PDB file of C-alpha atoms in Angstrom:
ATOM      1  CA  UNK J   1     -27.265 -57.395 -21.421  1.00  0.00           C
ATOM      2  CA  UNK J   2     -25.827 -58.638 -24.705  1.00  0.00           C
ATOM      3  CA  UNK J   3     -22.683 -57.316 -26.393  1.00  0.00           C
ATOM      4  CA  UNK J   4     -24.674 -55.294 -28.922  1.00  0.00           C
ATOM      5  CA  UNK J   5     -26.532 -53.420 -26.170  1.00  0.00           C
ATOM      6  CA  UNK J   6     -23.299 -52.758 -24.301  1.00  0.00           C
ATOM      7  CA  UNK J   7     -21.650 -51.446 -27.477  1.00  0.00           C
ATOM      8  CA  UNK J   8     -24.663 -49.205 -28.261  1.00  0.00           C
ATOM      9  CA  UNK J   9     -24.660 -47.735 -24.747  1.00  0.00           C
ATOM     10  CA  UNK J  10     -20.924 -47.021 -24.855  1.00  0.00           C
ATOM     11  CA  UNK J  11     -21.316 -45.411 -28.250  1.00  0.00           C
ATOM     12  CA  UNK J  12     -24.045 -43.100 -26.908  1.00  0.00           C
ATOM     13  CA  UNK J  13     -21.867 -42.154 -23.934  1.00  0.00           C
ATOM     14  CA  UNK J  14     -18.954 -41.478 -26.272  1.00  0.00           C
ATOM     15  CA  UNK J  15     -21.137 -39.223 -28.438  1.00  0.00           C
ATOM     16  CA  UNK J  16     -22.224 -37.262 -25.368  1.00  0.00           C
ATOM     17  CA  UNK J  17     -18.613 -36.881 -24.268  1.00  0.00           C
ATOM     18  CA  UNK J  18     -17.604 -35.666 -27.734  1.00  0.00           C
ATOM     19  CA  UNK J  19     -20.533 -33.210 -27.770  1.00  0.00           C
ATOM     20  CA  UNK J  20     -19.498 -31.840 -24.367  1.00  0.00           C
ATOM     21  CA  UNK J  21     -15.881 -31.478 -25.504  1.00  0.00           C
ATOM     22  CA  UNK J  22     -16.972 -29.715 -28.703  1.00  0.00           C
ATOM     23  CA  UNK J  23     -19.261 -27.391 -26.733  1.00  0.00           C
ATOM     24  CA  UNK J  24     -16.416 -26.521 -24.348  1.00  0.00           C
ATOM     25  CA  UNK J  25     -14.128 -25.858 -27.317  1.00  0.00           C
ATOM     26  CA  UNK J  26     -16.719 -23.505 -28.803  1.00  0.00           C
ATOM     27  CA  UNK J  27     -17.119 -21.664 -25.479  1.00  0.00           C
ATOM     28  CA  UNK J  28     -13.344 -21.417 -25.042  1.00  0.00           C
ATOM     29  CA  UNK J  29     -12.941 -20.096 -28.580  1.00  0.00           C
ATOM     30  CA  UNK J  30     -15.671 -17.501 -28.044  1.00  0.00           C
ATOM     31  CA  UNK J  31     -14.157 -16.331 -24.743  1.00  0.00           C
ATOM     32  CA  UNK J  32     -10.636 -16.204 -26.194  1.00  0.00           C
ATOM     33  CA  UNK J  33     -11.926 -14.424 -29.270  1.00  0.00           C
ATOM     34  CA  UNK J  34     -13.824 -11.913 -27.171  1.00  0.00           C
ATOM     35  CA  UNK J  35     -10.754 -11.222 -25.012  1.00  0.00           C
ATOM     36  CA  UNK J  36      -8.583 -10.677 -28.074  1.00  0.00           C
ATOM     37  CA  UNK J  37     -11.258  -8.459 -29.618  1.00  0.00           C
ATOM     38  CA  UNK J  38     -11.831  -6.550 -26.379  1.00  0.00           C
ATOM     39  CA  UNK J  39      -8.102  -5.820 -25.996  1.00  0.00           C
ATOM     40  CA  UNK J  40      -7.736  -4.580 -29.557  1.00  0.00           C
ATOM     41  CA  UNK J  41     -11.092  -3.066 -30.495  1.00  0.00           C
ATOM     42  CA  UNK J  42     -14.099  -1.283 -29.063  1.00  0.00           C
ATOM     43  CA  UNK J  43     -17.582  -0.658 -30.373  1.00  0.00           C
ATOM     44  CA  UNK J  44     -18.411   3.021 -30.569  1.00  0.00           C
ATOM     45  CA  UNK J  45     -20.148   5.614 -32.676  1.00  0.00           C
ATOM     46  CA  UNK J  46     -19.769   4.642 -36.307  1.00  0.00           C
ATOM     47  CA  UNK J  47     -18.948   0.965 -35.677  1.00  0.00           C
ATOM     48  CA  UNK J  48     -15.897  -0.996 -34.534  1.00  0.00           C
ATOM     49  CA  UNK J  49     -12.684   0.920 -33.818  1.00  0.00           C
ATOM     50  CA  UNK J  50      -9.161  -0.149 -32.916  1.00  0.00           C
ATOM     51  CA  UNK J  51      -7.708   1.140 -29.665  1.00  0.00           C
ATOM     52  CA  UNK J  52      -4.932   3.642 -30.231  1.00  0.00           C
ATOM     53  CA  UNK J  53      -1.740   2.659 -28.452  1.00  0.00           C
ATOM     54  CA  UNK J  54       1.306   4.536 -27.209  1.00  0.00           C
ATOM     55  CA  UNK J  55       3.501   4.763 -24.146  1.00  0.00           C
ATOM     56  CA  UNK J  56       2.233   8.142 -22.944  1.00  0.00           C
ATOM     57  CA  UNK J  57      -1.070   9.995 -23.353  1.00  0.00           C
ATOM     58  CA  UNK J  58      -1.056  13.772 -22.875  1.00  0.00           C
ATOM     59  CA  UNK J  59      -4.208  15.867 -22.918  1.00  0.00           C
ATOM     60  CA  UNK J  60      -4.312  19.660 -22.962  1.00  0.00           C
ATOM     61  CA  UNK J  61      -7.294  20.610 -20.830  1.00  0.00           C
ATOM     62  CA  UNK J  62     -10.045  22.670 -22.524  1.00  0.00           C
ATOM     63  CA  UNK J  63      -8.089  22.821 -25.794  1.00  0.00           C
ATOM     64  CA  UNK J  64     -10.297  23.180 -28.873  1.00  0.00           C
ATOM     65  CA  UNK J  65     -13.410  24.429 -27.085  1.00  0.00           C
ATOM     66  CA  UNK J  66     -15.090  27.699 -28.024  1.00  0.00           C
ATOM     67  CA  UNK J  67     -17.965  27.508 -25.559  1.00  0.00           C
ATOM     68  CA  UNK J  68     -18.929  25.700 -22.380  1.00  0.00           C
ATOM     69  CA  UNK J  69     -16.086  24.654 -20.102  1.00  0.00           C
ATOM     70  CA  UNK J  70     -13.277  26.732 -21.592  1.00  0.00           C
ATOM     71  CA  UNK J  71     -11.184  26.954 -18.436  1.00  0.00           C
ATOM     72  CA  UNK J  72     -10.045  29.535 -15.929  1.00  0.00           C
ATOM     73  CA  UNK J  73      -8.603  32.976 -16.651  1.00  0.00           C
ATOM     74  CA  UNK J  74      -6.244  35.122 -14.636  1.00  0.00           C
ATOM     75  CA  UNK J  75      -4.208  38.326 -14.723  1.00  0.00           C
ATOM     76  CA  UNK J  76      -1.433  36.764 -16.809  1.00  0.00           C
ATOM     77  CA  UNK J  77      -3.318  34.509 -19.196  1.00  0.00           C
ATOM     78  CA  UNK J  78      -5.994  31.896 -19.919  1.00  0.00           C
ATOM     79  CA  UNK J  79      -5.950  28.205 -19.074  1.00  0.00           C
ATOM     80  CA  UNK J  80      -7.125  27.260 -22.570  1.00  0.00           C
ATOM     81  CA  UNK J  81      -4.057  28.996 -24.019  1.00  0.00           C
ATOM     82  CA  UNK J  82      -1.565  27.650 -21.493  1.00  0.00           C
ATOM     83  CA  UNK J  83      -2.418  23.936 -21.436  1.00  0.00           C
ATOM     84  CA  UNK J  84      -1.462  23.359 -25.114  1.00  0.00           C
ATOM     85  CA  UNK J  85       1.918  25.039 -24.562  1.00  0.00           C
ATOM     86  CA  UNK J  86       2.749  22.633 -21.727  1.00  0.00           C
ATOM     87  CA  UNK J  87       1.302  19.600 -23.530  1.00  0.00           C
ATOM     88  CA  UNK J  88       3.032  20.381 -26.834  1.00  0.00           C
ATOM     89  CA  UNK J  89       6.415  20.861 -25.201  1.00  0.00           C
ATOM     90  CA  UNK J  90       6.068  17.638 -23.212  1.00  0.00           C
ATOM     91  CA  UNK J  91       5.067  15.790 -26.379  1.00  0.00           C
ATOM     92  CA  UNK J  92       7.958  17.237 -28.383  1.00  0.00           C
ATOM     93  CA  UNK J  93      10.547  16.261 -25.772  1.00  0.00           C
ATOM     94  CA  UNK J  94       9.183  12.739 -25.360  1.00  0.00           C
ATOM     95  CA  UNK J  95       8.932  12.068 -29.080  1.00  0.00           C
ATOM     96  CA  UNK J  96      12.451  13.380 -29.693  1.00  0.00           C
ATOM     97  CA  UNK J  97      13.599  10.844 -27.092  1.00  0.00           C
ATOM     98  CA  UNK J  98      11.854   8.064 -29.019  1.00  0.00           C
ATOM     99  CA  UNK J  99       8.915   7.707 -26.622  1.00  0.00           C
ATOM    100  CA  UNK J 100       5.538   7.326 -28.328  1.00  0.00           C
ATOM    101  CA  UNK J 101       2.821   9.812 -27.384  1.00  0.00           C
ATOM    102  CA  UNK J 102      -0.880  10.262 -28.044  1.00  0.00           C
ATOM    103  CA  UNK J 103      -1.508  14.002 -27.904  1.00  0.00           C
ATOM    104  CA  UNK J 104      -5.151  14.813 -27.171  1.00  0.00           C
ATOM    105  CA  UNK J 105      -7.276  17.928 -27.002  1.00  0.00           C
ATOM    106  CA  UNK J 106     -10.228  18.308 -24.620  1.00  0.00           C
ATOM    107  CA  UNK J 107     -12.789  16.363 -26.626  1.00  0.00           C
ATOM    108  CA  UNK J 108     -10.953  13.692 -28.584  1.00  0.00           C
ATOM    109  CA  UNK J 109     -13.301  10.949 -27.291  1.00  0.00           C
ATOM    110  CA  UNK J 110     -11.199   8.034 -28.564  1.00  0.00           C
ATOM    111  CA  UNK J 111     -10.139   5.073 -26.467  1.00  0.00           C
ATOM    112  CA  UNK J 112      -6.418   4.650 -25.904  1.00  0.00           C
ATOM    113  CA  UNK J 113      -4.217   1.974 -24.325  1.00  0.00           C
ATOM    114  CA  UNK J 114      -1.110   3.537 -22.769  1.00  0.00           C
ATOM    115  CA  UNK J 115       1.311   3.173 -19.880  1.00  0.00           C
ATOM    116  CA  UNK J 116       0.564   6.581 -18.405  1.00  0.00           C
ATOM    117  CA  UNK J 117      -2.132   9.193 -19.101  1.00  0.00           C
ATOM    118  CA  UNK J 118      -1.736  12.825 -18.022  1.00  0.00           C
ATOM    119  CA  UNK J 119      -4.291  15.619 -18.386  1.00  0.00           C
ATOM    120  CA  UNK J 120      -2.872  19.134 -17.998  1.00  0.00           C
ATOM    121  CA  UNK J 121      -4.913  21.845 -16.276  1.00  0.00           C
ATOM    122  CA  UNK J 122      -4.583  25.084 -14.319  1.00  0.00           C
ATOM    123  CA  UNK J 123      -6.885  25.790 -11.408  1.00  0.00           C
ATOM    124  CA  UNK J 124      -8.797  28.986 -10.692  1.00  0.00           C
ATOM    125  CA  UNK J 125     -10.458  30.382  -7.593  1.00  0.00           C
ATOM    126  CA  UNK J 126     -12.831  33.241  -6.768  1.00  0.00           C
ATOM    127  CA  UNK J 127     -10.764  33.975  -3.655  1.00  0.00           C
ATOM    128  CA  UNK J 128      -7.383  35.156  -4.851  1.00  0.00           C
ATOM    129  CA  UNK J 129      -4.545  32.690  -4.197  1.00  0.00           C
ATOM    130  CA  UNK J 130      -6.798  30.290  -2.249  1.00  0.00           C
ATOM    131  CA  UNK J 131      -5.955  27.480  -4.669  1.00  0.00           C
ATOM    132  CA  UNK J 132      -2.773  25.930  -6.020  1.00  0.00           C
ATOM    133  CA  UNK J 133      -1.513  22.675  -7.481  1.00  0.00           C
ATOM    134  CA  UNK J 134      -3.448  19.432  -7.095  1.00  0.00           C
ATOM    135  CA  UNK J 135      -3.836  15.934  -8.521  1.00  0.00           C
ATOM    136  CA  UNK J 136      -6.880  13.932  -9.571  1.00  0.00           C
ATOM    137  CA  UNK J 137      -7.284  10.192 -10.125  1.00  0.00           C
ATOM    138  CA  UNK J 138     -10.063   7.642  -9.983  1.00  0.00           C
ATOM    139  CA  UNK J 139      -8.443   4.544  -8.493  1.00  0.00           C
ATOM    140  CA  UNK J 140      -6.223   3.782  -5.492  1.00  0.00           C
ATOM    141  CA  UNK J 141      -3.712   2.114  -7.815  1.00  0.00           C
ATOM    142  CA  UNK J 142      -2.965   5.582  -9.260  1.00  0.00           C
ATOM    143  CA  UNK J 143      -1.820   6.948  -5.898  1.00  0.00           C
ATOM    144  CA  UNK J 144       1.871   5.924  -6.162  1.00  0.00           C
ATOM    145  CA  UNK J 145       2.151   7.898  -9.411  1.00  0.00           C
ATOM    146  CA  UNK J 146       0.281  10.824  -7.824  1.00  0.00           C
ATOM    147  CA  UNK J 147       2.649  10.818  -4.853  1.00  0.00           C
ATOM    148  CA  UNK J 148       5.598  10.660  -7.224  1.00  0.00           C
ATOM    149  CA  UNK J 149       4.338  13.701  -9.163  1.00  0.00           C
ATOM    150  CA  UNK J 150       3.718  15.691  -5.971  1.00  0.00           C
ATOM    151  CA  UNK J 151       7.236  14.949  -4.752  1.00  0.00           C
ATOM    152  CA  UNK J 152       8.792  15.768  -8.125  1.00  0.00           C
ATOM    153  CA  UNK J 153       6.822  18.920  -8.985  1.00  0.00           C
ATOM    154  CA  UNK J 154       7.264  20.302  -5.462  1.00  0.00           C
ATOM    155  CA  UNK J 155      10.953  20.729  -6.256  1.00  0.00           C
ATOM    156  CA  UNK J 156       9.908  23.433  -8.738  1.00  0.00           C
ATOM    157  CA  UNK J 157       6.473  24.657  -7.642  1.00  0.00           C
ATOM    158  CA  UNK J 158       6.892  26.402  -4.278  1.00  0.00           C
ATOM    159  CA  UNK J 159       3.290  27.454  -3.725  1.00  0.00           C
ATOM    160  CA  UNK J 160       0.037  25.997  -2.365  1.00  0.00           C
ATOM    161  CA  UNK J 161      -0.941  22.343  -2.704  1.00  0.00           C
ATOM    162  CA  UNK J 162      -4.368  20.783  -2.198  1.00  0.00           C
ATOM    163  CA  UNK J 163      -4.948  17.222  -1.074  1.00  0.00           C
ATOM    164  CA  UNK J 164      -5.579  14.732  -3.883  1.00  0.00           C
ATOM    165  CA  UNK J 165      -9.069  14.643  -5.385  1.00  0.00           C
ATOM    166  CA  UNK J 166     -10.208  17.662  -3.412  1.00  0.00           C
ATOM    167  CA  UNK J 167     -13.057  18.199  -5.905  1.00  0.00           C
ATOM    168  CA  UNK J 168     -15.443  15.779  -7.603  1.00  0.00           C
ATOM    169  CA  UNK J 169     -14.229  16.976 -10.989  1.00  0.00           C
ATOM    170  CA  UNK J 170     -10.790  15.631 -10.155  1.00  0.00           C
ATOM    171  CA  UNK J 171     -11.934  12.247  -8.865  1.00  0.00           C
ATOM    172  CA  UNK J 172     -14.527  11.747 -11.596  1.00  0.00           C
ATOM    173  CA  UNK J 173     -12.703  13.430 -14.453  1.00  0.00           C
ATOM    174  CA  UNK J 174     -14.664  12.776 -17.656  1.00  0.00           C
ATOM    175  CA  UNK J 175     -11.680  11.665 -19.732  1.00  0.00           C
ATOM    176  CA  UNK J 176     -10.619   8.808 -17.431  1.00  0.00           C
ATOM    177  CA  UNK J 177     -13.021   6.481 -19.230  1.00  0.00           C
ATOM    178  CA  UNK J 178     -11.143   6.947 -22.507  1.00  0.00           C
ATOM    179  CA  UNK J 179      -7.731   5.814 -21.265  1.00  0.00           C
ATOM    180  CA  UNK J 180      -6.697   2.291 -20.292  1.00  0.00           C
ATOM    181  CA  UNK J 181      -3.397   2.495 -18.445  1.00  0.00           C
ATOM    182  CA  UNK J 182      -0.717   0.169 -17.121  1.00  0.00           C
ATOM    183  CA  UNK J 183       0.618   2.653 -14.570  1.00  0.00           C
ATOM    184  CA  UNK J 184      -1.804   5.498 -13.867  1.00  0.00           C
ATOM    185  CA  UNK J 185      -4.089   8.193 -15.208  1.00  0.00           C
ATOM    186  CA  UNK J 186      -3.783  11.585 -13.548  1.00  0.00           C
ATOM    187  CA  UNK J 187      -5.183  15.073 -13.809  1.00  0.00           C
ATOM    188  CA  UNK J 188      -2.368  17.521 -13.099  1.00  0.00           C
ATOM    189  CA  UNK J 189      -3.554  20.924 -11.893  1.00  0.00           C
ATOM    190  CA  UNK J 190      -0.315  22.849 -12.342  1.00  0.00           C
ATOM    191  CA  UNK J 191      -1.242  25.810 -10.121  1.00  0.00           C
ATOM    192  CA  UNK J 192      -3.708  28.658  -9.590  1.00  0.00           C
ATOM    193  CA  UNK J 193      -3.872  30.822 -12.719  1.00  0.00           C
ATOM    194  CA  UNK J 194      -5.969  33.418 -10.859  1.00  0.00           C
ATOM    195  CA  UNK J 195      -3.247  33.990  -8.248  1.00  0.00           C
ATOM    196  CA  UNK J 196      -0.842  36.689  -9.499  1.00  0.00           C
ATOM    197  CA  UNK J 197       2.187  35.250  -7.707  1.00  0.00           C
ATOM    198  CA  UNK J 198       1.678  31.730  -9.026  1.00  0.00           C
ATOM    199  CA  UNK J 199       0.523  32.879 -12.464  1.00  0.00           C
ATOM    200  CA  UNK J 200       3.578  35.066 -12.970  1.00  0.00           C
ATOM    201  CA  UNK J 201       5.893  32.145 -12.196  1.00  0.00           C
ATOM    202  CA  UNK J 202       3.908  29.722 -14.360  1.00  0.00           C
ATOM    203  CA  UNK J 203       3.709  32.031 -17.367  1.00  0.00           C
ATOM    204  CA  UNK J 204       7.488  32.405 -17.321  1.00  0.00           C
ATOM    205  CA  UNK J 205       7.943  28.632 -17.047  1.00  0.00           C
ATOM    206  CA  UNK J 206       5.280  27.136 -19.326  1.00  0.00           C
ATOM    207  CA  UNK J 207       7.757  25.325 -21.590  1.00  0.00           C
ATOM    208  CA  UNK J 208       9.856  24.293 -18.631  1.00  0.00           C
ATOM    209  CA  UNK J 209       6.684  22.840 -17.099  1.00  0.00           C
ATOM    210  CA  UNK J 210       6.291  20.831 -20.290  1.00  0.00           C
ATOM    211  CA  UNK J 211       9.820  19.558 -19.688  1.00  0.00           C
ATOM    212  CA  UNK J 212       8.818  18.616 -16.130  1.00  0.00           C
ATOM    213  CA  UNK J 213       5.796  16.684 -17.380  1.00  0.00           C
ATOM    214  CA  UNK J 214       7.916  14.914 -20.001  1.00  0.00           C
ATOM    215  CA  UNK J 215      10.624  13.936 -17.527  1.00  0.00           C
ATOM    216  CA  UNK J 216       8.073  12.678 -15.014  1.00  0.00           C
ATOM    217  CA  UNK J 217       6.325  10.619 -17.697  1.00  0.00           C
ATOM    218  CA  UNK J 218       9.604   9.120 -18.890  1.00  0.00           C
ATOM    219  CA  UNK J 219      10.560   8.320 -15.288  1.00  0.00           C
ATOM    220  CA  UNK J 220       7.307   6.461 -14.691  1.00  0.00           C
ATOM    221  CA  UNK J 221       8.057   4.112 -17.594  1.00  0.00           C
ATOM    222  CA  UNK J 222      11.731   3.695 -16.731  1.00  0.00           C
ATOM    223  CA  UNK J 223      13.124   5.877 -19.520  1.00  0.00           C
ATOM    224  CA  UNK J 224      14.189   9.022 -17.691  1.00  0.00           C
ATOM    225  CA  UNK J 225      17.786   8.338 -18.782  1.00  0.00           C
ATOM    226  CA  UNK J 226      16.733   9.452 -22.276  1.00  0.00           C
ATOM    227  CA  UNK J 227      15.948  13.000 -21.081  1.00  0.00           C
ATOM    228  CA  UNK J 228      17.802  15.792 -19.345  1.00  0.00           C
ATOM    229  CA  UNK J 229      16.335  16.588 -15.939  1.00  0.00           C
ATOM    230  CA  UNK J 230      14.595  19.994 -15.837  1.00  0.00           C
ATOM    231  CA  UNK J 231      16.466  22.747 -14.079  1.00  0.00           C
ATOM    232  CA  UNK J 232      15.071  24.238 -10.891  1.00  0.00           C
ATOM    233  CA  UNK J 233      14.045  27.841 -11.574  1.00  0.00           C
TER     234      UNK J 233
END
């Protein structure tokens, strides 16, 4: 093989190597670009949207609905009226402490990236006082936060507790798909609104329950020192 043939062969091999390197660079750029896009944007109804970001996400269950699933009712009030009181108070306290919050109603349907997501609800039951407080979540990584809430709220709520995810609606809560969390996403059933004993206590303490939610949320992100601890009532 003469020198010209050797040179031509090496040149072809070099071209192939360059082509492979360029192809890998293109693939890497596409993957990196997709990851950056995926972390910042999502494709939904109406086009491309940016994820909304905050430290805490608080949803008032059933809020804004006039038909369909409008929540439970009891002798002292309606779930749809109570959840915004708790959620608004929690939001106010957190924001006054400098903690960013996304405050959602029942059907916001926007994707959010947060440290912790909490959906506020009150349970109801056909058999009086057969229900109580409970917690819902969709992943085992949420359990430490769920256990923390149970331990914390039990200091105040001295009534019935269910085991976690005791209904499918808790485990497969529709809004979980809209929140991307660092810590956890939980449904907090604050108690049985159809039970007179529980409902009477809850109605008297709705804003204090908002304080409890706010303190718990701040604690989960290491900022509980910014808030006063709720008083036991």
